[in-house]
mmCIF file of C-alpha atoms in Angstrom:
data_model
loop_
_atom_site.group_PDB
_atom_site.id
_atom_site.type_symbol
_atom_site.label_atom_id
_atom_site.label_comp_id
_atom_site.label_asym_id
_atom_site.label_seq_id
_atom_site.Cartn_x
_atom_site.Cartn_y
_atom_site.Cartn_z
ATOM 1 C CA MET A 1 104.679 -4.908 217.310
ATOM 2 C CA LEU A 2 102.670 -3.307 214.465
ATOM 3 C CA GLU A 3 99.843 -5.097 213.650
ATOM 4 C CA ILE A 4 97.955 -4.243 209.833
ATOM 5 C CA GLU A 5 94.655 -5.506 209.669
ATOM 6 C CA PHE A 6 93.147 -6.212 206.265
ATOM 7 C CA SER A 7 89.677 -6.727 204.985
ATOM 8 C CA ALA A 8 88.665 -8.474 201.610
ATOM 9 C CA GLU A 9 88.091 -5.270 200.115
ATOM 10 C CA ASP A 10 91.605 -4.789 201.316
ATOM 11 C CA VAL A 11 93.563 -8.198 200.224
ATOM 12 C CA ALA A 12 92.097 -6.930 196.840
ATOM 13 C CA ARG A 13 93.575 -3.171 196.396
ATOM 14 C CA THR A 14 97.298 -4.233 197.361
ATOM 15 C CA ARG A 15 99.489 -4.146 195.321
ATOM 16 C CA PHE A 16 103.456 -3.502 194.343
ATOM 17 C CA ALA A 17 104.450 -0.707 193.134
ATOM 18 C CA ILE A 18 109.490 -0.094 192.879
ATOM 19 C CA SER A 19 110.041 3.464 193.229
ATOM 20 C CA PRO A 20 113.765 5.520 192.814
ATOM 21 C CA LEU A 21 113.024 8.083 194.575
ATOM 22 C CA TRP A 22 112.375 6.310 198.030
ATOM 23 C CA GLU A 23 115.714 4.057 196.700
ATOM 24 C CA VAL A 24 117.507 7.742 196.308
ATOM 25 C CA VAL A 25 116.389 8.392 199.724
ATOM 26 C CA ALA A 26 117.102 4.845 201.567
ATOM 27 C CA GLY A 27 120.723 5.834 200.096
ATOM 28 C CA VAL A 28 121.692 8.148 201.465
ATOM 29 C CA ARG A 29 120.842 7.522 204.366
ATOM 30 C CA ILE A 30 122.882 4.235 204.052
ATOM 31 C CA LEU A 31 126.272 7.191 203.185
ATOM 32 C CA SER A 32 124.906 8.764 205.932
ATOM 33 C CA GLY A 33 125.826 6.332 208.086
ATOM 34 C CA ALA A 34 122.595 5.015 209.076
ATOM 35 C CA ASP A 35 122.308 0.723 209.976
ATOM 36 C CA GLU A 36 125.481 0.381 209.664
ATOM 37 C CA GLN A 37 125.960 -2.876 207.795
ATOM 38 C CA VAL A 38 128.171 -3.673 205.420
ATOM 39 C CA LEU A 39 126.458 -5.389 203.064
ATOM 40 C CA HIS A 40 126.393 -1.717 200.161
ATOM 41 C CA ARG A 41 129.907 -1.305 201.107
ATOM 42 C CA ARG A 42 131.219 -1.372 197.852
ATOM 43 C CA TRP A 43 128.453 0.614 196.532
ATOM 44 C CA ALA A 44 128.808 3.364 199.271
ATOM 45 C CA GLY A 45 132.317 3.171 198.386
ATOM 46 C CA GLN A 46 132.287 3.707 194.802
ATOM 47 C CA ALA A 47 129.370 6.112 195.525
ATOM 48 C CA ARG A 48 131.304 9.109 198.481
ATOM 49 C CA ASP A 49 134.201 9.329 196.099
ATOM 50 C CA ARG A 50 131.664 10.169 193.133
ATOM 51 C CA ILE A 51 129.863 12.508 195.185
ATOM 52 C CA ALA A 52 133.558 14.166 196.622
ATOM 53 C CA ALA A 53 134.552 14.378 192.990
ATOM 54 C CA ALA A 54 131.788 16.431 191.839
ATOM 55 C CA ARG A 55 131.398 18.390 195.514
ATOM 56 C CA LEU A 56 127.758 17.295 195.626
ATOM 57 C CA ASP A 57 125.948 19.989 198.395
ATOM 58 C CA LEU A 58 123.410 16.798 199.483
ATOM 59 C CA SER A 59 122.004 19.385 202.423
ATOM 60 C CA PRO A 60 118.497 19.527 201.226
ATOM 61 C CA LEU A 61 118.177 16.197 201.315
ATOM 62 C CA THR A 62 120.623 15.108 204.580
ATOM 63 C CA ALA A 63 118.423 18.008 206.610
ATOM 64 C CA LEU A 64 115.206 15.955 205.280
ATOM 65 C CA VAL A 65 116.545 11.886 206.974
ATOM 66 C CA PRO A 66 119.142 12.682 209.052
ATOM 67 C CA VAL A 67 120.946 9.940 210.998
ATOM 68 C CA THR A 68 119.132 10.380 213.849
ATOM 69 C CA ALA A 69 115.896 10.321 213.044
ATOM 70 C CA THR A 70 112.952 7.608 213.518
ATOM 71 C CA SER A 71 111.250 8.270 210.599
ATOM 72 C CA VAL A 72 111.385 9.573 206.386
ATOM 73 C CA PRO A 73 109.237 12.781 206.453
ATOM 74 C CA GLY A 74 106.493 11.039 204.144
ATOM 75 C CA PHE A 75 105.781 13.718 201.196
ATOM 76 C CA LEU A 76 109.556 13.162 200.561
ATOM 77 C CA CYS A 77 108.416 10.112 198.455
ATOM 78 C CA PRO A 78 104.694 9.837 198.663
ATOM 79 C CA PRO A 79 103.626 6.541 197.259
ATOM 80 C CA PRO A 80 104.292 5.908 193.675
ATOM 81 C CA SER A 81 100.867 5.333 191.625
ATOM 82 C CA THR A 82 102.152 3.336 189.360
ATOM 83 C CA SER A 83 103.953 0.297 189.384
ATOM 84 C CA GLY A 84 107.390 1.763 188.151
ATOM 85 C CA PRO A 85 107.653 5.766 187.424
ATOM 86 C CA SER A 86 110.185 6.920 186.441
ATOM 87 C CA LEU A 87 112.686 8.521 189.033
ATOM 88 C CA GLY A 88 111.592 12.013 186.699
ATOM 89 C CA VAL A 89 107.882 11.751 186.872
ATOM 90 C CA GLU A 90 108.486 11.205 191.163
ATOM 91 C CA LEU A 91 109.983 14.190 191.370
ATOM 92 C CA ALA A 92 107.635 15.693 189.572
ATOM 93 C CA ALA A 93 104.930 15.297 192.006
ATOM 94 C CA LEU A 94 107.462 16.038 194.484
ATOM 95 C CA ARG A 95 108.278 19.454 193.620
ATOM 96 C CA ALA A 96 104.102 19.563 193.513
ATOM 97 C CA THR A 97 104.069 18.997 197.072
ATOM 98 C CA PRO A 98 101.387 21.885 198.847
ATOM 99 C CA PRO A 99 102.677 23.892 201.353
ATOM 100 C CA GLU A 100 99.821 21.314 203.888
ATOM 101 C CA ARG A 101 101.787 18.996 203.099
ATOM 102 C CA LEU A 102 105.613 19.870 204.396
ATOM 103 C CA ARG A 103 106.326 17.850 207.818
ATOM 104 C CA ALA A 104 108.174 15.379 208.936
ATOM 105 C CA SER A 105 107.136 13.737 212.136
ATOM 106 C CA ALA A 106 110.829 13.005 213.319
ATOM 107 C CA PRO A 107 111.721 16.576 215.539
ATOM 108 C CA GLU A 108 114.924 15.810 213.900
ATOM 109 C CA ALA A 109 113.357 16.865 210.878
ATOM 110 C CA GLN A 110 111.879 20.003 211.608
ATOM 111 C CA ALA A 111 114.837 22.095 210.394
ATOM 112 C CA GLY A 112 114.575 20.648 207.181
ATOM 113 C CA VAL A 113 111.313 20.997 206.909
ATOM 114 C CA GLU A 114 111.116 24.918 208.245
ATOM 115 C CA ALA A 115 113.174 25.594 205.768
ATOM 116 C CA LEU A 116 110.837 24.579 202.864
ATOM 117 C CA LEU A 117 108.140 26.060 204.909
ATOM 118 C CA ALA A 118 110.247 29.620 204.356
ATOM 119 C CA ASP A 119 110.305 28.877 200.314
ATOM 120 C CA PRO A 120 108.751 26.632 199.426
ATOM 121 C CA GLY A 121 109.071 26.740 195.476
ATOM 122 C CA ARG A 122 112.448 27.199 195.748
ATOM 123 C CA GLY A 123 112.608 24.919 197.835
ATOM 124 C CA LEU A 124 111.427 21.592 195.747
ATOM 125 C CA GLY A 125 113.371 23.133 193.653
ATOM 126 C CA ARG A 126 116.634 22.812 195.814
ATOM 127 C CA LEU A 127 115.761 19.377 196.973
ATOM 128 C CA THR A 128 114.694 17.511 193.248
ATOM 129 C CA GLU A 129 118.082 19.316 191.482
ATOM 130 C CA ALA A 130 119.559 17.994 194.314
ATOM 131 C CA ILE A 131 117.963 14.670 194.117
ATOM 132 C CA ALA A 132 118.470 14.402 190.405
ATOM 133 C CA ALA A 133 122.587 15.608 191.089
ATOM 134 C CA PHE A 134 122.526 12.177 193.123
ATOM 135 C CA TRP A 135 120.476 9.813 191.081
ATOM 136 C CA GLU A 136 123.334 10.441 187.927
ATOM 137 C CA LEU A 137 126.071 10.428 190.177
ATOM 138 C CA ALA A 138 125.145 7.735 192.309
ATOM 139 C CA MET A 139 122.018 5.670 191.179
ATOM 140 C CA ALA A 140 122.142 5.610 187.436
ATOM 141 C CA PRO A 141 125.257 3.616 186.666
ATOM 142 C CA TYR A 142 123.924 0.668 189.175
ATOM 143 C CA TRP A 143 119.930 0.922 188.791
ATOM 144 C CA PRO A 144 119.626 -1.508 185.912
ATOM 145 C CA ARG A 145 121.353 -4.025 188.131
ATOM 146 C CA ILE A 146 118.859 -2.596 191.750
ATOM 147 C CA GLN A 147 116.096 -2.177 188.795
ATOM 148 C CA MET A 148 116.263 -6.710 188.087
ATOM 149 C CA HIS A 149 116.662 -7.508 191.160
ATOM 150 C CA LEU A 150 113.566 -6.121 192.655
ATOM 151 C CA GLU A 151 111.663 -7.234 189.872
ATOM 152 C CA ALA A 152 112.073 -10.042 189.973
ATOM 153 C CA ASP A 153 111.238 -10.402 194.026
ATOM 154 C CA ILE A 154 108.097 -8.861 192.152
ATOM 155 C CA HIS A 155 107.814 -11.393 189.763
ATOM 156 C CA TYR A 156 108.300 -14.439 192.396
ATOM 157 C CA ARG A 157 105.834 -13.140 194.653
ATOM 158 C CA ALA A 158 103.186 -12.492 191.971
ATOM 159 C CA ARG A 159 103.635 -15.936 191.017
ATOM 160 C CA ARG A 160 102.931 -17.284 195.010
ATOM 161 C CA PHE A 161 100.343 -15.576 195.024
ATOM 162 C CA ALA A 162 99.033 -17.318 191.330
ATOM 163 C CA GLU A 163 99.915 -20.370 193.299
ATOM 164 C CA ASP A 164 98.936 -20.110 196.473
ATOM 165 C CA GLY A 165 96.735 -17.202 198.027
ATOM 166 C CA THR A 166 97.302 -14.175 199.900
ATOM 167 C CA HIS A 167 98.730 -16.197 202.801
ATOM 168 C CA SER A 168 101.630 -17.255 200.000
ATOM 169 C CA LEU A 169 102.278 -13.599 199.103
ATOM 170 C CA PHE A 170 103.602 -13.304 202.891
ATOM 171 C CA GLU A 171 105.163 -15.935 204.360
ATOM 172 C CA ASP A 172 108.248 -15.367 203.165
ATOM 173 C CA PHE A 173 108.824 -11.661 203.537
ATOM 174 C CA ALA A 174 111.293 -10.434 205.525
ATOM 175 C CA PRO A 175 111.284 -11.850 209.345
ATOM 176 C CA GLN A 176 109.778 -9.618 210.856
ATOM 177 C CA LEU A 177 106.689 -9.875 209.199
ATOM 178 C CA ALA A 178 104.354 -12.527 209.376
ATOM 179 C CA TRP A 179 100.654 -12.984 208.699
ATOM 180 C CA SER A 180 97.769 -14.273 210.610
ATOM 181 C CA SER A 181 94.534 -14.039 210.098
ATOM 182 C CA GLY A 182 93.882 -11.352 208.522
ATOM 183 C CA THR A 183 96.484 -9.537 209.818
ATOM 184 C CA LEU A 184 100.054 -8.940 208.914
ATOM 185 C CA LYS A 185 101.952 -7.779 211.427
ATOM 186 C CA VAL A 186 105.119 -5.932 211.879
ATOM 187 C CA GLU A 187 107.934 -6.155 214.108
ATOM 188 C CA HIS A 188 108.856 -2.515 213.944
ATOM 189 C CA ARG A 189 110.983 -0.386 215.976
ATOM 190 C CA PHE A 190 109.147 2.668 216.384
ATOM 191 C CA LEU A 191 105.516 1.888 215.013
ATOM 192 C CA ARG A 192 103.311 0.478 217.853
ATOM 193 C CA GLY A 193 98.976 -0.700 217.574
ATOM 194 C CA VAL A 194 96.565 -1.888 215.415
ATOM 195 C CA ARG A 195 96.405 -0.365 211.991
ATOM 196 C CA ARG A 196 93.640 -0.828 209.900
ATOM 197 C CA LEU A 197 93.579 -0.575 206.267
ATOM 198 C CA ASP A 198 89.482 1.138 205.780
ATOM 199 C CA GLY A 199 89.902 -0.389 202.009
ATOM 200 C CA ARG A 200 93.075 1.182 201.247
ATOM 201 C CA GLY A 201 94.788 -1.730 199.976
ATOM 202 C CA LEU A 202 98.884 -2.242 200.648
ATOM 203 C CA LEU A 203 101.220 -0.882 198.535
ATOM 204 C CA LEU A 204 104.036 -3.073 198.984
ATOM 205 C CA VAL A 205 107.402 -2.012 197.848
ATOM 206 C CA PRO A 206 110.528 -3.224 197.212
ATOM 207 C CA SER A 207 113.613 -2.212 198.446
ATOM 208 C CA ALA A 208 117.483 -2.313 197.837
ATOM 209 C CA PHE A 209 119.375 -0.125 200.721
ATOM 210 C CA VAL A 210 116.449 -0.798 203.167
ATOM 211 C CA TRP A 211 117.939 -4.240 205.058
ATOM 212 C CA PRO A 212 117.958 -5.378 207.647
ATOM 213 C CA ARG A 213 115.010 -3.506 208.113
ATOM 214 C CA VAL A 214 111.280 -2.439 206.983
ATOM 215 C CA PHE A 215 109.854 0.908 206.571
ATOM 216 C CA ALA A 216 105.926 1.636 207.189
ATOM 217 C CA THR A 217 104.104 4.199 206.482
ATOM 218 C CA THR A 218 100.230 4.776 207.496
ATOM 219 C CA ASP A 219 99.784 8.806 207.131
ATOM 220 C CA ALA A 220 96.005 8.291 206.107
ATOM 221 C CA VAL A 221 97.269 11.183 203.630
ATOM 222 C CA TYR A 222 98.569 8.360 201.104
ATOM 223 C CA GLN A 223 98.235 4.617 200.534
ATOM 224 C CA PRO A 224 99.385 2.836 203.726
ATOM 225 C CA THR A 225 103.277 1.527 202.523
ATOM 226 C CA LEU A 226 105.280 -1.255 203.197
ATOM 227 C CA ARG A 227 109.460 -1.349 201.659
ATOM 228 C CA TYR A 228 110.935 -4.106 202.450
ATOM 229 C CA PRO A 229 114.415 -6.253 201.443
ATOM 230 C CA PRO A 230 113.658 -8.448 198.302
ATOM 231 C CA ARG A 231 114.555 -11.641 198.165
ATOM 232 C CA GLY A 232 118.596 -12.644 197.952
ATOM 233 C CA ILE A 233 119.595 -8.471 198.476
ATOM 234 C CA GLY A 234 122.663 -10.254 199.959
ATOM 235 C CA THR A 235 124.244 -11.120 196.278
ATOM 236 C CA LEU A 236 122.810 -8.440 194.628
ATOM 237 C CA TRP A 237 126.045 -6.448 194.492
ATOM 238 C CA GLU A 238 128.342 -9.652 193.784
ATOM 239 C CA ALA A 239 130.705 -10.520 190.713
ATOM 240 C CA PRO A 240 128.986 -12.448 187.780
ATOM 241 C CA PRO A 241 129.428 -16.273 188.404
ATOM 242 C CA GLY A 242 131.556 -17.916 186.864
ATOM 243 C CA SER A 243 131.768 -19.848 183.142
ATOM 244 C CA ALA A 244 129.091 -22.103 182.173
ATOM 245 C CA SER A 245 130.953 -25.572 182.826
ATOM 246 C CA ALA A 246 132.420 -27.240 179.804
ATOM 247 C CA ALA A 247 130.113 -29.604 179.222
ATOM 248 C CA LEU A 248 127.556 -28.071 178.511
ATOM 249 C CA SER A 249 128.985 -25.628 176.647
ATOM 250 C CA ARG A 250 129.391 -27.865 174.111
ATOM 251 C CA VAL A 251 125.608 -29.008 174.045
ATOM 252 C CA LEU A 252 124.929 -25.803 173.925
ATOM 253 C CA GLY A 253 127.389 -23.069 173.146
ATOM 254 C CA ARG A 254 129.108 -21.679 175.195
ATOM 255 C CA SER A 255 126.556 -17.937 174.862
ATOM 256 C CA ARG A 256 123.446 -20.124 175.501
ATOM 257 C CA ALA A 257 124.974 -21.601 178.749
ATOM 258 C CA ARG A 258 126.699 -18.718 180.118
ATOM 259 C CA LEU A 259 123.332 -17.200 179.742
ATOM 260 C CA LEU A 260 121.289 -19.969 182.049
ATOM 261 C CA ALA A 261 124.470 -19.807 184.714
ATOM 262 C CA GLU A 262 123.886 -15.672 184.614
ATOM 263 C CA LEU A 263 120.056 -16.597 184.967
ATOM 264 C CA THR A 264 120.346 -17.024 188.366
ATOM 265 C CA ALA A 265 117.247 -14.875 189.863
ATOM 266 C CA PRO A 266 114.749 -13.577 186.000
ATOM 267 C CA ALA A 267 115.971 -10.608 183.773
ATOM 268 C CA ALA A 268 115.635 -8.563 180.670
ATOM 269 C CA THR A 269 117.973 -8.755 177.477
ATOM 270 C CA THR A 270 119.634 -5.008 178.181
ATOM 271 C CA GLU A 271 120.972 -6.631 182.034
ATOM 272 C CA LEU A 272 121.927 -10.282 180.538
ATOM 273 C CA ALA A 273 124.008 -8.186 177.532
ATOM 274 C CA ARG A 274 125.531 -5.766 180.407
ATOM 275 C CA ARG A 275 126.487 -9.051 181.881
ATOM 276 C CA THR A 276 127.433 -11.348 179.480
ATOM 277 C CA GLY A 277 129.332 -8.600 176.004
ATOM 278 C CA LEU A 278 127.100 -10.402 173.737
ATOM 279 C CA THR A 279 124.365 -7.754 171.712
ATOM 280 C CA ALA A 280 121.072 -7.119 172.855
ATOM 281 C CA GLY A 281 120.087 -8.578 169.399
ATOM 282 C CA ALA A 282 122.368 -11.465 170.372
ATOM 283 C CA VAL A 283 121.441 -12.515 173.646
ATOM 284 C CA SER A 284 117.054 -11.513 172.879
ATOM 285 C CA GLN A 285 118.408 -14.461 169.645
ATOM 286 C CA HIS A 286 119.182 -16.925 172.630
ATOM 287 C CA LEU A 287 117.151 -16.678 174.393
ATOM 288 C CA GLY A 288 113.899 -17.420 171.960
ATOM 289 C CA ALA A 289 115.538 -20.997 171.226
ATOM 290 C CA LEU A 290 116.638 -21.245 174.817
ATOM 291 C CA ARG A 291 112.827 -20.619 174.947
ATOM 292 C CA ALA A 292 111.846 -22.980 172.183
ATOM 293 C CA ALA A 293 113.803 -25.690 174.224
ATOM 294 C CA GLY A 294 111.270 -24.998 177.373
ATOM 295 C CA LEU A 295 114.948 -23.749 178.798
ATOM 296 C CA VAL A 296 113.648 -20.649 180.195
ATOM 297 C CA SER A 297 110.785 -18.821 180.560
ATOM 298 C CA ALA A 298 109.267 -15.033 179.602
ATOM 299 C CA HIS A 299 106.881 -13.091 182.195
ATOM 300 C CA ARG A 300 106.305 -9.405 181.361
ATOM 301 C CA ALA A 301 107.373 -6.939 184.812
ATOM 302 C CA GLY A 302 106.115 -3.694 183.754
ATOM 303 C CA ARG A 303 107.679 -2.105 180.290
ATOM 304 C CA ALA A 304 110.471 -4.939 180.103
ATOM 305 C CA VAL A 305 110.145 -8.467 179.908
ATOM 306 C CA LEU A 306 112.224 -11.034 182.237
ATOM 307 C CA TYR A 307 113.044 -13.931 181.560
ATOM 308 C CA ALA A 308 114.209 -16.655 183.961
ATOM 309 C CA ARG A 309 115.460 -20.528 183.910
ATOM 310 C CA THR A 310 112.694 -23.588 183.942
ATOM 311 C CA GLY A 311 112.472 -26.580 186.168
ATOM 312 C CA VAL A 312 114.203 -28.390 183.549
ATOM 313 C CA ALA A 313 117.033 -26.110 183.065
ATOM 314 C CA GLU A 314 117.842 -25.877 186.287
ATOM 315 C CA GLU A 315 117.938 -30.142 186.141
ATOM 316 C CA LEU A 316 120.401 -29.904 183.433
ATOM 317 C CA LEU A 317 122.633 -27.099 184.648
ATOM 318 C CA THR A 318 123.486 -29.359 188.424
ATOM 319 C CA GLY A 319 123.861 -31.864 186.353
ATOM 320 C CA ALA A 320 126.266 -30.661 184.127
ATOM 321 C CA GLY A 321 127.936 -29.273 187.928
ATOM 322 C CA ARG A 322 127.207 -26.039 187.456
#
């Protein structure tokens, strides 16, 4: 059991972020056979086919995250400094990693680290090129769906925190986590003992590819970080819901009824346009009308605006039989 102790300063500095670089690393672990599961089977099959067709050499990355490793090298995916960095920003930071930080606690990753240390400039260049190529093949086509899922989780937890305080923030996290008297208890496979945050706070990073595990980083070099599976991760790859009921469509119009049905979790205009086949302009117009009627709310998450159903809309959909 890992116990993370919070001071008042740590609570004040606790924040959320999304990390595209971490999703690459966690996704590569899944493709390599770590944490065998059926949750990402559809994505994994398509990703493997794309990588094989492109004959992409992932050895610079897989050497650092072998399936048998008990941890991921901290320098490989340092905690993001902003809430939603682009992959390009994170790769720039990775390329600039000082040689003295190129190390790993897992013995299985030592060969990969030694290869980097032999020529850090060239090695980090090959590593970042492999990550960028993997992103284009296996992540970019699915990123809007993944990103909105992660942002919806952050939005939900921020609202819980605003309504009920810190204890509610951790109340329905992953089952491996429990909050009690200023201490976050983490059922971790390899980390044990008590860790103090020393005023640095905790960085919370929802991740699509960590389920059913959580990953914790308490390295003194970086901000302590907890990567966890977001709410409703089991629905990530599900097909969109069926068409809205005919009765509701006759009242609101087919497009607006469809948009309400799609908002099972907060989503942005571009994602809703992709799902429904409507133009972004049409989606924006319909959402404006639904918002004016009190059926959806809008909340900013980084550079995106997420729309969510209101309680009135939930009752309306229930009454129409969804």
